[in-house]
Each structure stands twice: as structure tokens, then as C-alpha cells.
XYZ file of C-alpha atoms in Angstrom:
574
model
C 111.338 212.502 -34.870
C 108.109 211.522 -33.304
C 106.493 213.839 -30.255
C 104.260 212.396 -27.571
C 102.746 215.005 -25.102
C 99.872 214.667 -21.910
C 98.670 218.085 -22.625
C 96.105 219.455 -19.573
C 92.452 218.872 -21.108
C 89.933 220.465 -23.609
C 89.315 224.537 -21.466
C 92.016 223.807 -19.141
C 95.499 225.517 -20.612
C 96.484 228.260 -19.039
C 95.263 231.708 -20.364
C 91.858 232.472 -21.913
C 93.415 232.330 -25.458
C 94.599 229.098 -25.184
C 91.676 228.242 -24.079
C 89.216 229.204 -26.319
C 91.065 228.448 -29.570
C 90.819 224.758 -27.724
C 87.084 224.798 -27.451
C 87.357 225.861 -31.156
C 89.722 223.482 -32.493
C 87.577 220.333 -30.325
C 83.907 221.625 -31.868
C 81.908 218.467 -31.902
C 84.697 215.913 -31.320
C 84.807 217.242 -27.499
C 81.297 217.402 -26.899
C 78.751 215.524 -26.095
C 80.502 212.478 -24.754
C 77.093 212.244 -22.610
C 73.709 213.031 -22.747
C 73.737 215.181 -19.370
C 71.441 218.174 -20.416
C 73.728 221.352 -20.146
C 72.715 223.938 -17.468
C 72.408 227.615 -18.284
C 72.435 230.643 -16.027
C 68.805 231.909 -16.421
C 68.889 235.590 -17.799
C 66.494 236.499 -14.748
C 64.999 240.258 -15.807
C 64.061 238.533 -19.004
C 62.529 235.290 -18.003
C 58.880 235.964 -17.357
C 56.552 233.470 -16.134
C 56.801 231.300 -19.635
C 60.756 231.052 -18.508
C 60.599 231.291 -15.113
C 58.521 227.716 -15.693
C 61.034 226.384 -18.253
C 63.984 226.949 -15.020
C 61.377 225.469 -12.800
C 61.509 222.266 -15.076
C 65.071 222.007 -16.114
C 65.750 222.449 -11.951
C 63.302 219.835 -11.026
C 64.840 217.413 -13.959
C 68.238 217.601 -13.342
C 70.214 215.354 -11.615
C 71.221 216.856 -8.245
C 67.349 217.506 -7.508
C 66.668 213.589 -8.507
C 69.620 213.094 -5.897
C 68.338 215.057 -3.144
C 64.298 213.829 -3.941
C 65.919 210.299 -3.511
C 67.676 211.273 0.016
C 64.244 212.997 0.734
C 62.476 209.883 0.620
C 64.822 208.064 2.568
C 64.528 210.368 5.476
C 60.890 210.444 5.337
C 60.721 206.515 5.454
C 62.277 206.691 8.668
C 59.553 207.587 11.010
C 57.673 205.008 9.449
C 60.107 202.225 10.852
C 60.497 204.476 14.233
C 56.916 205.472 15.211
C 53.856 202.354 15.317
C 51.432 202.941 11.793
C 48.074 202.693 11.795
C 48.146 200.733 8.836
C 50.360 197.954 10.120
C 49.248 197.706 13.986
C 46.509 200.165 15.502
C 47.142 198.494 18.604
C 49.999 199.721 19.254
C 49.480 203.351 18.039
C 46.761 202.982 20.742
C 48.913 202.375 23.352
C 51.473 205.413 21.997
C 48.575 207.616 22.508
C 47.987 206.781 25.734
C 51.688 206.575 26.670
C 52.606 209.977 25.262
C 49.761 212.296 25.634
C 51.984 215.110 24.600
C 53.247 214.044 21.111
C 50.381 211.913 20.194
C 48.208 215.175 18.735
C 51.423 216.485 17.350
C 52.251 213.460 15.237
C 48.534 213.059 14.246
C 48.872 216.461 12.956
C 52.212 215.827 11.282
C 50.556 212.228 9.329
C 53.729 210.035 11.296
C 50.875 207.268 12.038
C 50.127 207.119 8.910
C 53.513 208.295 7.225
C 53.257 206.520 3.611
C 49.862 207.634 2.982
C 50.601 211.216 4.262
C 50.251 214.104 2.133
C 53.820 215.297 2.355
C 55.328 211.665 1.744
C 52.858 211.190 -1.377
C 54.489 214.538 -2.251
C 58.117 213.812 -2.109
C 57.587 210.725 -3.848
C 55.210 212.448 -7.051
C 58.201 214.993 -7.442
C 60.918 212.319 -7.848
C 58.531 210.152 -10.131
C 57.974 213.134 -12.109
C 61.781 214.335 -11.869
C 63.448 210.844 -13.086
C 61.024 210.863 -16.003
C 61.649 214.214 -17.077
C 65.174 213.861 -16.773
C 65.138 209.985 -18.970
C 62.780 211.285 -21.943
C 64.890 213.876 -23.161
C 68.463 211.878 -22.629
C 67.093 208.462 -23.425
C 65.955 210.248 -27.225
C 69.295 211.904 -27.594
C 71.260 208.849 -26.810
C 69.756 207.049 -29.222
C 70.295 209.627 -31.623
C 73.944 209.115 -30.781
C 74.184 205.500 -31.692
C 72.372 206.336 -34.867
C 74.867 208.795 -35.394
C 78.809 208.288 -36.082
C 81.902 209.135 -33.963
C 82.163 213.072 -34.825
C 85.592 214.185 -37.079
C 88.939 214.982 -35.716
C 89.813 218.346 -34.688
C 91.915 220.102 -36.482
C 94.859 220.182 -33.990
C 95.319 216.980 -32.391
C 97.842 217.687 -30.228
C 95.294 219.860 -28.601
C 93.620 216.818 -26.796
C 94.947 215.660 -23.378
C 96.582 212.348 -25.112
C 98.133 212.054 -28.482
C 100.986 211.105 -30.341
C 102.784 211.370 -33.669
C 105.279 209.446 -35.918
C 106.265 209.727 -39.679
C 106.059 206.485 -41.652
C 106.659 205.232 -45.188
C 103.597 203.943 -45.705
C 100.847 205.582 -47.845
C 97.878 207.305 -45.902
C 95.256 205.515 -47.033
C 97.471 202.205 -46.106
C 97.263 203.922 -42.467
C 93.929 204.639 -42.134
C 92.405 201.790 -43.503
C 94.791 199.403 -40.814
C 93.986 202.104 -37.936
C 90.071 201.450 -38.810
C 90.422 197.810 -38.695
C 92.864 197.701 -35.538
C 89.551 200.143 -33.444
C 87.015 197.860 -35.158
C 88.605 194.844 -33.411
C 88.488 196.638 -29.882
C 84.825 196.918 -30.525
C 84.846 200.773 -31.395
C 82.616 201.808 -33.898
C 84.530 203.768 -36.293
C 84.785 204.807 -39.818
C 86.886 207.390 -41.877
C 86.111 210.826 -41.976
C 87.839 212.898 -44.115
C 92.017 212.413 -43.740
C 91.506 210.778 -40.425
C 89.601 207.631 -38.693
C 87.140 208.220 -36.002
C 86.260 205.977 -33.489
C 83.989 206.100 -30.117
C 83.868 204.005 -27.429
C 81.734 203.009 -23.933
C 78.316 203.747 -24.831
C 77.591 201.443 -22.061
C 78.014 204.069 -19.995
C 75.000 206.092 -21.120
C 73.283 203.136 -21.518
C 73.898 202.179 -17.402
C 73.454 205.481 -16.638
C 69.601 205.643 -17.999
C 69.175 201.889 -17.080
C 70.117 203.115 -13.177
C 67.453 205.946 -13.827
C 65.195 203.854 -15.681
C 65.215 200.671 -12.380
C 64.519 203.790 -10.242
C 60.947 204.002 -11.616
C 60.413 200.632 -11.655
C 60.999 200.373 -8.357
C 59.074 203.629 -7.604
C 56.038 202.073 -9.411
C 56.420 198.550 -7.850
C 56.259 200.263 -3.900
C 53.290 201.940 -4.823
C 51.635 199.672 -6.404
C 52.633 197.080 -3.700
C 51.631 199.273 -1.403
C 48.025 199.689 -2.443
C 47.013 196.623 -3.727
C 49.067 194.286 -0.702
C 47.313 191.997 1.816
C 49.135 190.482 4.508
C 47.116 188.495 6.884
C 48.026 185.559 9.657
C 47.155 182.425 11.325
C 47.507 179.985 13.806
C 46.600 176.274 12.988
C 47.015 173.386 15.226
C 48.021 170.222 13.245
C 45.287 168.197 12.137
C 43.367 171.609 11.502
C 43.351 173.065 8.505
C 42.769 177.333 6.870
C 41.053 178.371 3.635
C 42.402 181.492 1.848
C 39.247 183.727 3.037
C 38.733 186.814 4.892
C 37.004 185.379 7.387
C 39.528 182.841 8.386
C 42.184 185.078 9.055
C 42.913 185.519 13.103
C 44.325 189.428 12.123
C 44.175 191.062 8.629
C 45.528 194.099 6.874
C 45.367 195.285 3.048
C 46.148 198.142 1.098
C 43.478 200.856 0.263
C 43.054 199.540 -3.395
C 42.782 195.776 -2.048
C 39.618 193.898 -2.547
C 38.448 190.668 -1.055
C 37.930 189.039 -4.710
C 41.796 189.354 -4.776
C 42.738 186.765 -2.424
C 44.290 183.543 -3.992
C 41.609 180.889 -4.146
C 43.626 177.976 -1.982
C 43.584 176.156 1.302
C 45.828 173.828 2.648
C 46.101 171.271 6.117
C 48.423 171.375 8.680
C 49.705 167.518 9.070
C 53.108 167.787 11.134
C 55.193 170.046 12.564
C 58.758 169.116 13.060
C 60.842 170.969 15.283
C 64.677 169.709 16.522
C 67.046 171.516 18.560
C 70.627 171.586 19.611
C 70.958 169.481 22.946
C 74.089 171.353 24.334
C 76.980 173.462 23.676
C 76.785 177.670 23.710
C 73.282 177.135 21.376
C 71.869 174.727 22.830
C 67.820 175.179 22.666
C 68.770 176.649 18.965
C 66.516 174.934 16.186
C 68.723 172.764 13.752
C 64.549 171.627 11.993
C 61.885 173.918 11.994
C 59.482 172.975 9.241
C 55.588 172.599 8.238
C 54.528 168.983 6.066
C 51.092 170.519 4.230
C 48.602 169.089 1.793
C 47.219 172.019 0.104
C 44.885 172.187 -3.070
C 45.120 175.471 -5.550
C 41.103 176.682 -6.281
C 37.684 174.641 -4.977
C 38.354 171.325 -7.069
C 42.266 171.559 -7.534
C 44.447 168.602 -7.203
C 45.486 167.838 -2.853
C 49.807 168.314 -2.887
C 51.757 168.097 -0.432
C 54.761 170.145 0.482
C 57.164 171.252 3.215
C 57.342 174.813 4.199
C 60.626 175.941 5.915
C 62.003 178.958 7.564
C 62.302 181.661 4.660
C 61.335 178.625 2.143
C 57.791 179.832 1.707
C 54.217 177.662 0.113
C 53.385 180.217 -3.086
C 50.514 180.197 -5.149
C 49.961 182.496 -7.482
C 50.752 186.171 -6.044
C 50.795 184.538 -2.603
C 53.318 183.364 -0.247
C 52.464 181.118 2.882
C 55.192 181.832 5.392
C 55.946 180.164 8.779
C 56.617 182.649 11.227
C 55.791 180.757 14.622
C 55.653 177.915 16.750
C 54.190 176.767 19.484
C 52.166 173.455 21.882
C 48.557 172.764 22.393
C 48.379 170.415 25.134
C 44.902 168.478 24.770
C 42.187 169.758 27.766
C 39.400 167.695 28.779
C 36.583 169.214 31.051
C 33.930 167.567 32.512
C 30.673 168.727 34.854
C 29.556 167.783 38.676
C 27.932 164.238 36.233
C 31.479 163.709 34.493
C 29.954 164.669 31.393
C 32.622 166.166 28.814
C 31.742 169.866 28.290
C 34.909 170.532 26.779
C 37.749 168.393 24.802
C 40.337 170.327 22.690
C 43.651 171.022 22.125
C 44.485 174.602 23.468
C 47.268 176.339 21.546
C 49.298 177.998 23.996
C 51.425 181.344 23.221
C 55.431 181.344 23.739
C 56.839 183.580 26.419
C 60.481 182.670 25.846
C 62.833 180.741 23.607
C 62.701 177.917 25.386
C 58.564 177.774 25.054
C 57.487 178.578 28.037
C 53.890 179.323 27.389
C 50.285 180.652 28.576
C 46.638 180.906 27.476
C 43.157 180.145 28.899
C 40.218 177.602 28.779
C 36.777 179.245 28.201
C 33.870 177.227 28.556
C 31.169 179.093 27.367
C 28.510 176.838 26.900
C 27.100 173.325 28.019
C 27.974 173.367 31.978
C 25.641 173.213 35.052
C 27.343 173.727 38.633
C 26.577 170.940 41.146
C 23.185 172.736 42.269
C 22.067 172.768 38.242
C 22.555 176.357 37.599
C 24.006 177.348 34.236
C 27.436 178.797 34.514
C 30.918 179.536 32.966
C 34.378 178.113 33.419
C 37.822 179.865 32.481
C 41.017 178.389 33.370
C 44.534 179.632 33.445
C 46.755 177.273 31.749
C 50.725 178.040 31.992
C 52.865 175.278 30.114
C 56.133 174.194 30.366
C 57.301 171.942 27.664
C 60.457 170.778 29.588
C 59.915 171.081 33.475
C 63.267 171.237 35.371
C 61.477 171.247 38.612
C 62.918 174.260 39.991
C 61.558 177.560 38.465
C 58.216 177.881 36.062
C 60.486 178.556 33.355
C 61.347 175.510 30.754
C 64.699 174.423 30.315
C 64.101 173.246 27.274
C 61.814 173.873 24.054
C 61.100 170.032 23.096
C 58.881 167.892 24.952
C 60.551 166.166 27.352
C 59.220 166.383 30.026
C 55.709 168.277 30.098
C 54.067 170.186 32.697
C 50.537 172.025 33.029
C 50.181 174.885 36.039
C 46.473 174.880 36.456
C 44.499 177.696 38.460
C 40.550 177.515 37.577
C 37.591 180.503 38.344
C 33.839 179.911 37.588
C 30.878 182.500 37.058
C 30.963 185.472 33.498
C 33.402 184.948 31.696
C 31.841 188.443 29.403
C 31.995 186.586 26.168
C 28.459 187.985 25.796
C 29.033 191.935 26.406
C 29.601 192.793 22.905
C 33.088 193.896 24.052
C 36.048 191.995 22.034
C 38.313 190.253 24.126
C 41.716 187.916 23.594
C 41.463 184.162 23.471
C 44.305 183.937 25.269
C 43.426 186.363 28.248
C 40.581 186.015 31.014
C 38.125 188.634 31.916
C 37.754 187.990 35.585
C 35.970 191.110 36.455
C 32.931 188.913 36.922
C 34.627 185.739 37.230
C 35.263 183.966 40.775
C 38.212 181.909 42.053
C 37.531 178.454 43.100
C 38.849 177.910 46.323
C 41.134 174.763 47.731
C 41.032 173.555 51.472
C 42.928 176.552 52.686
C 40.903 179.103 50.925
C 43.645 180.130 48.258
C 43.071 179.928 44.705
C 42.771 176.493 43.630
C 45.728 175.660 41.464
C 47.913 172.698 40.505
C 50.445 171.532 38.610
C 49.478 168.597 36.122
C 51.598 165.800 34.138
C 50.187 163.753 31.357
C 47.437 162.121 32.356
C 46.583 163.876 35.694
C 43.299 165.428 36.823
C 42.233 168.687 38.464
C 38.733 168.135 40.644
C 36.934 170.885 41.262
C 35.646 171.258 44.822
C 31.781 170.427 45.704
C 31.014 168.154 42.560
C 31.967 171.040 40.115
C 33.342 168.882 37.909
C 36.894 168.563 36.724
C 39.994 169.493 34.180
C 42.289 166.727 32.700
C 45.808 167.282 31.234
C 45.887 164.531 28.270
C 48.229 162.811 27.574
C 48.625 164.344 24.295
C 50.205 167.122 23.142
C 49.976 168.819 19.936
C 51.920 171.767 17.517
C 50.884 174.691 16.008
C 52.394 176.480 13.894
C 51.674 180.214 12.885
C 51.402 181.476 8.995
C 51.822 184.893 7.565
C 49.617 184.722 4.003
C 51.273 187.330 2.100
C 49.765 188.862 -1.457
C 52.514 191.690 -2.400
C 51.775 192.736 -6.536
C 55.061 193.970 -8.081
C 57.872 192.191 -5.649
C 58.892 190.465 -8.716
C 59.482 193.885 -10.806
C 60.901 195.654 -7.813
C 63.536 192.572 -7.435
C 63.931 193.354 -10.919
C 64.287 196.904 -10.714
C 67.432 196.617 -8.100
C 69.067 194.552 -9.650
C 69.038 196.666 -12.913
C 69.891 199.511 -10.784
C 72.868 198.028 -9.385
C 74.159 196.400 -13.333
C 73.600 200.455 -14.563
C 75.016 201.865 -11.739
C 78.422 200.037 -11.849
C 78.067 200.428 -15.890
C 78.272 204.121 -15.340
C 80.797 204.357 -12.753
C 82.929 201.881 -14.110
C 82.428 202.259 -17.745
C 84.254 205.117 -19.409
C 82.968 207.153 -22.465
C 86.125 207.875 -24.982
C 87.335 208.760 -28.514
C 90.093 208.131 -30.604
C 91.218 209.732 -33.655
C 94.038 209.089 -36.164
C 94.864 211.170 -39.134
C 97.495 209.934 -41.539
C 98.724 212.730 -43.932
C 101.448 213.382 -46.797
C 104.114 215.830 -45.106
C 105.817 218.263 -47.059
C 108.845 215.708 -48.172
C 106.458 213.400 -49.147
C 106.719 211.231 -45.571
C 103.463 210.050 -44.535
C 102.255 212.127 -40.962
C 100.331 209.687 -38.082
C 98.699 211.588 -35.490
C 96.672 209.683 -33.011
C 94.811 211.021 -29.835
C 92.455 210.152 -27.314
C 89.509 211.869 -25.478
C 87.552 210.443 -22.117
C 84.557 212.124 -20.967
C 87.571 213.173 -17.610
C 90.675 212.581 -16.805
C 91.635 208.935 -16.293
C 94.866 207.135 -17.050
C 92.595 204.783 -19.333
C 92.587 206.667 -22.077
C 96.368 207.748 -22.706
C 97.229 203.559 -21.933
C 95.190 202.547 -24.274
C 95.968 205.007 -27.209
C 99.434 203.665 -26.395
C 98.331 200.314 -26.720
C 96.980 201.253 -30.408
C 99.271 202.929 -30.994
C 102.459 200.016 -30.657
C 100.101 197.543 -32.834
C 99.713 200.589 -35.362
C 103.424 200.900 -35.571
C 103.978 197.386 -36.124
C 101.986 197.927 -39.395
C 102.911 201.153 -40.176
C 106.790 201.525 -38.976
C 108.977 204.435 -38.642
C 110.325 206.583 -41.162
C 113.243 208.293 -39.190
C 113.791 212.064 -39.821
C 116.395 213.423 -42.505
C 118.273 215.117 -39.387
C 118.470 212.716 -36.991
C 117.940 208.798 -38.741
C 118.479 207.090 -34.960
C 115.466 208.541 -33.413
C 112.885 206.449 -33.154
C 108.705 206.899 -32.942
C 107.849 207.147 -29.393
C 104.379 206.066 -28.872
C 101.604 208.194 -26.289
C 102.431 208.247 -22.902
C 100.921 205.248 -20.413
C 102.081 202.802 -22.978
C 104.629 199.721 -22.684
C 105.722 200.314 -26.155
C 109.485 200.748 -26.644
């Protein structure tokens, strides 16, 4: 008669007796079914300071101080998205000191403008380096000692382990094990016979994802930093026609890691030909972009070969390590100005900044150089320009972001325009502090609003300001040099193939012994043993069990010839 039990498993039976002679009967088929490092309670009046640093270690290796490093770092990224970085904008840490008086000294004593760099961040992130690879070294050589190994013996009481079960069958023992070893073998265990029994393991891909999550952890570890220090990131507006070379010095703002060097930048340059830009006419997104892309001719190193190519939203220009983005958009209506003689002291198309979605935009004219008011004196112009790509006639807003119907507001000043202080100012902003308003018959600012083609005359023979009647894009580029994106990509996406190895993945062992009885019957015992509890295990010993039985059938008992074998519990098998 065959018995099939779900006993509780390996240290859990009730009573301490039970329990150890378990532990004893298991030995090495119960342990190890991972290569976690086992803890012990340090035997603290005998440690000294040679143990006291061995605890130190195995706490800083293990896995629950990995964990909470990990959740460490991701709480001390967060003031770096939260409050403005040095690194990344100074302006705007400027204006944070200004604005909060009170915190600013407190955060500058804390490192929060400069969180990634800061001591305590650098710290965090050290510890976890230095806990994942103290934690991989050890497990990584003991795992492969595993798979050099083989699947450990059976214990001596099988009906011990939390699955098993048992038949008696005519056939000869070694008939029986040598089918149980080829029945595992074709499930992919790796098995062999050891003694009176056939041992087989199972789901080293567990392990294996386990130190592959831990592993991708330091990639990506090493990828941020060195990302971090060797990165450039620069941008630039170009109207089209105009063209940028991959210099320092063409760069409108720039920013690099501390490790960056200017021999690092990508030897390229490329032209600006079109800008295409179409948008939904009506409907809830109406003004919404349906084209937004960039036609280039660009030319890797001094003498490489012109290309051309279209750079789209998120579909970025690389060469080599760097990545030509488009990030912006914008017009540059074309500005003639002219003196008291009608001379042309000014002719170029002025890129204009956005305001709103629908392209409303400002900026300035600065003539700096070249004009003489009507009494011969040498002076400087700045002008106001406020654009309006599609005027509705109502409000100075645009109702529109294409050019449908354009409109230039015009107000114009005359005198310093403090280009020459030494102080930096914007290119889109006037400095009137020194600058004077040119007055119209009723003694208001002279302003007005121009179509294509119209002209502005200043009063008294000052000269004039023409709206052209063309109108060109811009478009703005982020030039981005980031070492190691490729390995962190990398990195993640080994993290998340180990990670769902070990969680999904489950370690296990079968035995099965096959021995004479007393009457000369042939004995199968079979059992299973998962790294915890999981219905896996007792279905498929079942499952081995029913194709086992086909080849080694039943042998009913000399009491009781209608019972049948009854294979583990969790299987189909009748």
C-alpha cells in the first residue's frame, strides 16, 4: 500500500526532538539551496576589535543593509530634483538665495545646492558600492562552486521532507533508478545516482538572477558616476540658414562634469536648413504640433563627408558619444534699420523667445555700432520687438502658432544701451537705465504695430525700423555628451531579467531511492525540497512521479492486492 504525506518543513514539526533529528536526517540535502551568507549572533564579550570588525563587515554586506543603502540613496536624490543645483542652473540658486534669506545659509551648510557632489551623498553612495561588492564576491565564488558540484545525497528518511511519496513495484532497483535519472534529466535537472537513490537539483537560475540583479546594481552605480563626472550638456539657438560647430565657444550656455575637458567634445558641426513645424487647425488640440522637425547637413570631424538628416522630437542627431536634441522652437522676423541718410546700420533676422504655446514672443534690437543721430553724433539704438505669429486683432496674444497672419509691436529708445560696462547682460532684454524713449506727436513712447513690409520712422530724421517681409525659424539644440548611458541602459535591464529570475524562479530538489524490501518487493521513495514553501514543488514531484509509475508500476501489498500506489499530493495522477 503506497503512503503520500505533506509533512510541515525541514525545523518545523512540532517539539524540539522532532525537530532536530530533522535537521539531522536533511544534513547537506537541506542546505544550501542558496548562497545567502548565514548570520550569526556575535558572541559580544569575546569579539574584540579583530571581531568587532569582522560583524562590522558581515553587517555592512548583507542584504538588508544593501536594501536600506539603496532606499538611502533614493531619499537623498530627492532634494536634488526639489531644491535648484548649482551645477545645473546657478541662476536660479541665485534667485533662491535672495528669495529665502532664511534657509539659503542652512542648505549651503547642509550641501542641498550641490547635493550629488556633497560629502554625505558621496558617502551613502561609497557604502552601497562597497556593500553590493562585498556581498557578490563571496556568493558569486560559492555559487559557482555549486554548479561545479553535484545535487547532495538523499537523507536518510525521506518522508521527513515536506513532499514525498512511496509505492512498491516489481521492478528491480537499478531498473528504477536508472528510468528516474533519465525522466529528471529530461526536465533539465542535473542529476546523477548517489548511492541507492538519484539526486537531482533544479533552478539555479535563481542564484544566477539573484547575483545578476546585484551585479546590474553596480553597473549602474558605476555608469551615474561616471556619467556624472565626465558629462557635458550644452545648448543652442540657430536660426535657419545659420549654422554651430561642436566648440566651447559656440555654445549660448554650457555645463560639464568636474572630470570633463574641452578636448572631449565630439569634433562635428552641422547647418540648420529648414524647420518644419504643422499644427492641428481645430478640435480640443488645436495649436498641438502634428510636425515638429529639423532638415540638417552636418559633417563628422574638419574634412568629414556633408550628410544630411532630420532630427525629430526625442529622435536625436548622434555622433559618437553625442546626441543633438531639439528642444525648442521659435520666429525671427527679419529687421532692417536704417540712419537720418537711409543708410542700413542694421539687417538681421532677430530670433524672438516664446511666451506661450501659441508663440507669442519678445526680444530686442541692439544697435551697437555704425549709427549717427540726425545732428551727427554717435549713438545707440535698442528696440522692443513683441511678435505675434497669428494676430487675431483683439488682444497681443496669438491665436495661433503658424504664420498666418504676422504682426510686429514696435516701441524704439535711443542713447547707452551699456553693452560697454563690462556688466553681462541678456540679448533678449534692454538696459534702459541710460537709454531714452523716442517720443511720437503726443509725447508717449513711440510705438507701433507693423505687418510685412511696413516701416517705423523715427522722429527728426533719426532714421527708421522695417518689418520684412520675411520671416524665419529657429530652432533650439541641447548637445548632450553622457559616457556610460549605454551600460546604465544595460545595467536596468539586467536588473529587471535577475530580479524576476529570482522572484520567479524557484530553487528545488528531488530525490528517489529505489530499494529491495524485506519480501523481496522493490521500495520507491520520492521527495521534493524548495528553498520555501510553494505548491510547485509537491505538483511537480507528482508529475514525476505518475510518468515514474508508468515505467515502474505497482506491486500491490500481500494484505490488501486492490490498493493501488497513490502518487505525492498536488498531482493529477489517479
Amino acid at each position: 500500500m503506497s503512503k503520500t504525506t505533506t509533512s510541515a518543513p525541514e525545523g518545523q514539526e512540532k517539539g524540539p526532538e522532532k525537530g532536530q533529528d530533522a535537521d539531522q536526517d536533511l544534513g547537506a540535502a537541506g542546505s544550501q539551496l542558496s548562497t545567502a551568507p548565514r548570520e550569526e549572533a556575535p558572541n559580544l564579550p569575546a569579539l574584540g576589535v579583530i571581531g568587532w570588525i569582522r560583524w562590522f563587515w558581515r553587517q555592512l554586506t548583507s542584504m538588508r543593509v544593501a536594501l536600506l543603502l539603496l532606499l538611502l540613496l533614493s531619499l537623498a536624490a530627492i532634494p536634488g530634483s526639489l531644491i535648484p543645483q548649482t551645477g545645473i542652473d546657478a541662476t536660479k540658486v541665485e534667485d533662491f538665495r535672495e528669495q529665502h534669506t532664511t534657509l539659503a545659509p542652512l542648505y549651503d551648510k547642509l550641501g542641498l545646492f550641490n547635493v550629488y557632489s556633497s560629502v554625505w551623498f558621496s558617502a551613502i553612495y561609497i557604502l552601497l558600492f562597497v556593500s553590493l561588492i562585498g556581498c557578490i564576491v563571496p556568493r558569486t565564488w560559492q555559487f559557482v562552486g555549486q554548479l561545479r558540484g553535484r545535487p547532495p545525497a538523499a537523507p536518510k528518511r525521506l518522508t521527513r521532507l515536506p513532499a514525498h511519496t512511496t509505492w512498491r513495484t516489481g521492478a528491480k532497483p537499478e531498473e528504477v533508478r536508472q528510468a528516474a535519472l533519465e525522466i529528471v534529466k529530461q526536465r533539465r535537472f542535473r542529476a546523477h545516482v548517489a548511492g541507492d537513490a538519484v539526486a537531482a537539483e533544479k533552478g539555479y537560475l535563481r542564484e544566477a538572477g539573484n547575483l545578476a540583479f546585484h551585479i546590474a546594481l553596480i553597473v549602474l552605480l558605476i555608469a551615474f558616476g561616471w556619467g556624472q563626472l565626465f558629462k557635458s550638456e550644452g545648448n543652442k539657438l540657430i536660426v535657419e540658414g545659420d549654422g554651430f560647430a561642436n566648440i566651447l565657444s559656440q555654445y549660448d550656455d554650457f555645463k560639464s562634469g568636474s572630470l570633463f575637458h574641452n578636448d572631449d567634445l565630439e569634433p562635428f558641426s552641422f547647418d540648420l536648413k529648414n524647420f518644419t513645424g504643422t499644427y492641428e487647425t481645430s478640435g480640443p488640440n488645436k495649436g498641438t504640433p502634428r510636425v515638429y522637425q529639423a532638415e540638417l547637413t552636418y559633417s563628422e570631424g574638419a574634412y568629414g563627408k556633408e550628410r544630411r538628416t532630420t532630427v525629430e522630437v526625442n529622435e536625436p542627431l548622434e555622433v559618437g558619444d553625442a546626441k543633438v536634441y531639439l528642444v525648442s522652437h521659435g520666429y525671427a522676423p527679419v529687421v532692417t534699420v536704417r540712419d537720418g541718410k537711409g543708410e542700413i546700420v542694421y539687417q538681421d533676422a532677430v530670433p524672438l523667445l516664446p511666451l506661450d504655446g501659441n508663440v507669442t514672443s519678445s526680444g530686442v534690437v541692439k544697435v551697437m555700432d555704425g549709427y549717427k543721430n540726425a545732428k551727427g553724433k554717435s549713438e545707440q539704438l535698442g528696440f522692443n520687438l513683441f511678435f505675434l505669429p497669428t494676430y487675431g486683432g483683439g488682444t497681443m496674444l496669438s491665436q495661433f502658432p503658424a504664420l498666418v497672419n504676422p504682426m510686429l509691436a514696435v516701441s524704439a529708445y535711443h542713447g547707452d544701451l551699456g553693452v560697454n560696462s563690462g556688466i553681462p547682460q541678456s540679448v533678449y532684454q534692454l538696459d534702459k537705465k541710460h537709454l531714452k524713449e523716442f517720443k511720437d506727436d503726443k509725447g508717449e513712447l513711440l510705438k507701433k504695430q507693423l505687418k510685412p513690409g511696413d516701416t517705423l520712422t523715427l522722429p527728426d530724421g533719426a532714421g527708421s525700423i522695417t518689418f520684412e517681409r520675411e520671416v524665419r525659424e529657429w530652432a533650439g539644440f541641447q548637445v548632450v555628451q553622457e559616457p556610460g548611458g549605454g551600460w546604465a541602459l544595460a545595467g536596468a535591464v539586467i536588473a529587471i531579467l535577475g530580479l524576476s529570475g529570482s522572484l520567479f524562479i524557484q530553487r528545488r530538489r528531488v530525490w528517489v531511492r529505489a530499494t529491495e524490501g524485506p519480501d523481496g518487493v522493490t521500495v520507491v521513495e520520492m521527495a521534493g525540497l524548495g528553498r520555501s514553501e510553494s505548491a510547485k514543488v509537491p505538483e511537480e514531484l507528482g508529475e514525476l512521479a505518475a510518468i515514474l509509475y508508468e515505467k515502474a508500476p505497482g506491486a500491490p501489498d500481500a494484505d490488501d492486492p486492490s490498493e493501488s500506489p497513490v502518487p505525492a499530493e498536488g498531482s493529477d495522477h489517479k
